mmCIF file of C-alpha atoms in Angstrom:
data_model
loop_
_atom_site.group_PDB
_atom_site.id
_atom_site.type_symbol
_atom_site.label_atom_id
_atom_site.label_comp_id
_atom_site.label_asym_id
_atom_site.label_seq_id
_atom_site.Cartn_x
_atom_site.Cartn_y
_atom_site.Cartn_z
ATOM 1 C CA MET A 1 19.448 26.892 13.511
ATOM 2 C CA LEU A 2 18.089 29.156 10.812
ATOM 3 C CA ALA A 3 16.667 27.900 7.540
ATOM 4 C CA SER A 4 17.545 29.598 4.292
ATOM 5 C CA PRO A 5 14.781 31.443 2.415
ATOM 6 C CA GLU A 6 15.067 28.934 -0.425
ATOM 7 C CA ALA A 7 14.420 26.049 1.971
ATOM 8 C CA LEU A 8 11.372 27.794 3.442
ATOM 9 C CA VAL A 9 9.946 28.516 -0.015
ATOM 10 C CA THR A 10 10.531 24.902 -1.016
ATOM 11 C CA ILE A 11 8.783 23.601 2.118
ATOM 12 C CA ALA A 12 5.852 25.980 1.571
ATOM 13 C CA GLY A 13 5.606 24.841 -2.049
ATOM 14 C CA MET A 14 5.565 21.179 -1.030
ATOM 15 C CA LEU A 15 2.859 21.962 1.524
ATOM 16 C CA LEU A 16 0.683 23.625 -1.117
ATOM 17 C CA VAL A 17 1.137 20.785 -3.593
ATOM 18 C CA THR A 18 0.308 18.185 -0.939
ATOM 19 C CA LEU A 19 -2.828 20.041 0.124
ATOM 20 C CA ALA A 20 -3.899 20.495 -3.502
ATOM 21 C CA VAL A 21 -3.527 16.785 -4.238
ATOM 22 C CA LYS A 22 -5.513 15.792 -1.137
ATOM 23 C CA ALA A 23 -8.244 18.371 -1.749
ATOM 24 C CA SER A 24 -8.618 17.409 -5.406
ATOM 25 C CA GLY A 25 -8.925 13.745 -4.415
ATOM 26 C CA LEU A 26 -11.744 14.569 -2.026
ATOM 27 C CA LEU A 27 -13.513 16.732 -4.584
ATOM 28 C CA LEU A 28 -13.186 14.169 -7.381
ATOM 29 C CA ALA A 29 -14.271 11.227 -5.213
ATOM 30 C CA ASN A 30 -17.834 12.554 -5.110
ATOM 31 C CA ARG A 31 -17.969 12.516 -8.918
ATOM 32 C CA LEU A 32 -16.894 8.882 -9.332
ATOM 33 C CA PRO A 33 -19.582 6.357 -10.220
ATOM 34 C CA GLN A 34 -20.929 4.355 -7.277
ATOM 35 C CA THR A 35 -22.280 1.444 -9.344
ATOM 36 C CA GLY A 36 -21.427 -0.319 -12.575
ATOM 37 C CA PHE A 37 -18.286 -1.548 -14.268
ATOM 38 C CA ILE A 38 -16.112 1.485 -13.511
ATOM 39 C CA ALA A 39 -17.015 1.407 -9.800
ATOM 40 C CA ALA A 40 -16.174 -2.307 -9.604
ATOM 41 C CA TRP A 41 -12.907 -1.715 -11.462
ATOM 42 C CA LEU A 42 -11.924 1.093 -9.075
ATOM 43 C CA ARG A 43 -12.603 -1.123 -6.041
ATOM 44 C CA HIS A 44 -10.000 -3.619 -7.339
ATOM 45 C CA ILE A 45 -7.171 -1.094 -7.766
ATOM 46 C CA PRO A 46 -5.754 -1.312 -4.188
ATOM 47 C CA GLY A 47 -5.355 -5.087 -4.452
ATOM 48 C CA ALA A 48 -3.726 -4.802 -7.857
ATOM 49 C CA VAL A 49 -1.261 -2.204 -6.597
ATOM 50 C CA LEU A 50 -0.388 -4.354 -3.584
ATOM 51 C CA ALA A 51 0.121 -7.400 -5.798
ATOM 52 C CA SER A 52 2.348 -5.426 -8.166
ATOM 53 C CA LEU A 53 4.538 -4.420 -5.226
ATOM 54 C CA VAL A 54 4.756 -7.879 -3.642
ATOM 55 C CA ALA A 55 5.035 -10.105 -6.746
ATOM 56 C CA PRO A 56 8.578 -9.035 -7.761
ATOM 57 C CA ALA A 57 9.874 -9.666 -4.232
ATOM 58 C CA ILE A 58 8.389 -13.159 -4.254
ATOM 59 C CA ALA A 59 9.546 -13.948 -7.796
ATOM 60 C CA THR A 60 13.134 -12.791 -7.281
ATOM 61 C CA GLY A 61 13.433 -13.543 -3.575
ATOM 62 C CA ASN A 62 14.928 -16.480 -1.790
ATOM 63 C CA ALA A 63 13.459 -19.118 0.547
ATOM 64 C CA ALA A 64 12.550 -16.510 3.179
ATOM 65 C CA GLU A 65 10.226 -14.669 0.811
ATOM 66 C CA ALA A 66 8.671 -17.905 -0.461
ATOM 67 C CA LEU A 67 8.045 -19.098 3.091
ATOM 68 C CA ALA A 68 6.575 -15.740 4.092
ATOM 69 C CA ALA A 69 4.305 -15.769 1.028
ATOM 70 C CA ALA A 70 3.039 -19.237 1.955
ATOM 71 C CA VAL A 71 2.386 -18.192 5.564
ATOM 72 C CA THR A 72 0.626 -15.030 4.411
ATOM 73 C CA THR A 73 -1.592 -17.004 2.039
ATOM 74 C CA LEU A 74 -2.484 -19.473 4.767
ATOM 75 C CA VAL A 75 -3.338 -16.684 7.226
ATOM 76 C CA PHE A 76 -5.601 -15.049 4.648
ATOM 77 C CA LEU A 77 -7.378 -18.307 3.857
ATOM 78 C CA LEU A 78 -7.985 -18.910 7.568
ATOM 79 C CA THR A 79 -8.971 -15.384 8.647
ATOM 80 C CA ARG A 80 -10.153 -13.514 5.525
ATOM 81 C CA ASN A 81 -8.957 -10.393 7.335
ATOM 82 C CA LEU A 82 -6.717 -8.081 5.313
ATOM 83 C CA PHE A 83 -5.146 -6.319 8.310
ATOM 84 C CA VAL A 84 -4.304 -9.586 10.080
ATOM 85 C CA THR A 85 -2.959 -10.996 6.813
ATOM 86 C CA MET A 86 -0.695 -8.009 6.182
ATOM 87 C CA ALA A 87 0.595 -8.042 9.762
ATOM 88 C CA ALA A 88 1.261 -11.776 9.539
ATOM 89 C CA GLY A 89 3.055 -11.315 6.214
ATOM 90 C CA VAL A 90 5.358 -8.628 7.570
ATOM 91 C CA LEU A 91 6.088 -10.678 10.669
ATOM 92 C CA ALA A 92 6.607 -13.847 8.617
ATOM 93 C CA VAL A 93 9.120 -12.272 6.244
ATOM 94 C CA PHE A 94 10.970 -10.687 9.171
ATOM 95 C CA LEU A 95 11.186 -13.954 11.104
ATOM 96 C CA ALA A 96 12.054 -15.978 7.998
ATOM 97 C CA ARG A 97 14.870 -13.618 7.092
ATOM 98 C CA MET A 98 16.188 -13.747 10.649
ATOM 99 C CA ALA A 99 15.982 -17.553 10.814
ATOM 100 C CA LEU A 100 17.394 -18.186 7.344
ATOM 101 C CA GLY A 101 19.983 -15.427 7.528
ATOM 102 C CA ALA A 102 18.727 -13.730 4.387
#
């Protein structure tokens, strides 16, 4: 199967944009402050992004999402391990949806 020239140019363009974004992130990371208010603020961004993605699903979801949120919270309180908590949350919502038919 042959690709059209337009498709190849588009793929090459996406490759260049992706590489530019990754390279600029690496170059700018060295210039970010390592201490102080801004550094502390930047360390909290991943948690805030995760919360902004999960909160609407919990707020508008049904019993399966509420149950999974409770299980996830409990796992975090017991383990204090983010990876284990995320894995438990995914598994909990999957099992709750299967059990409750949601």
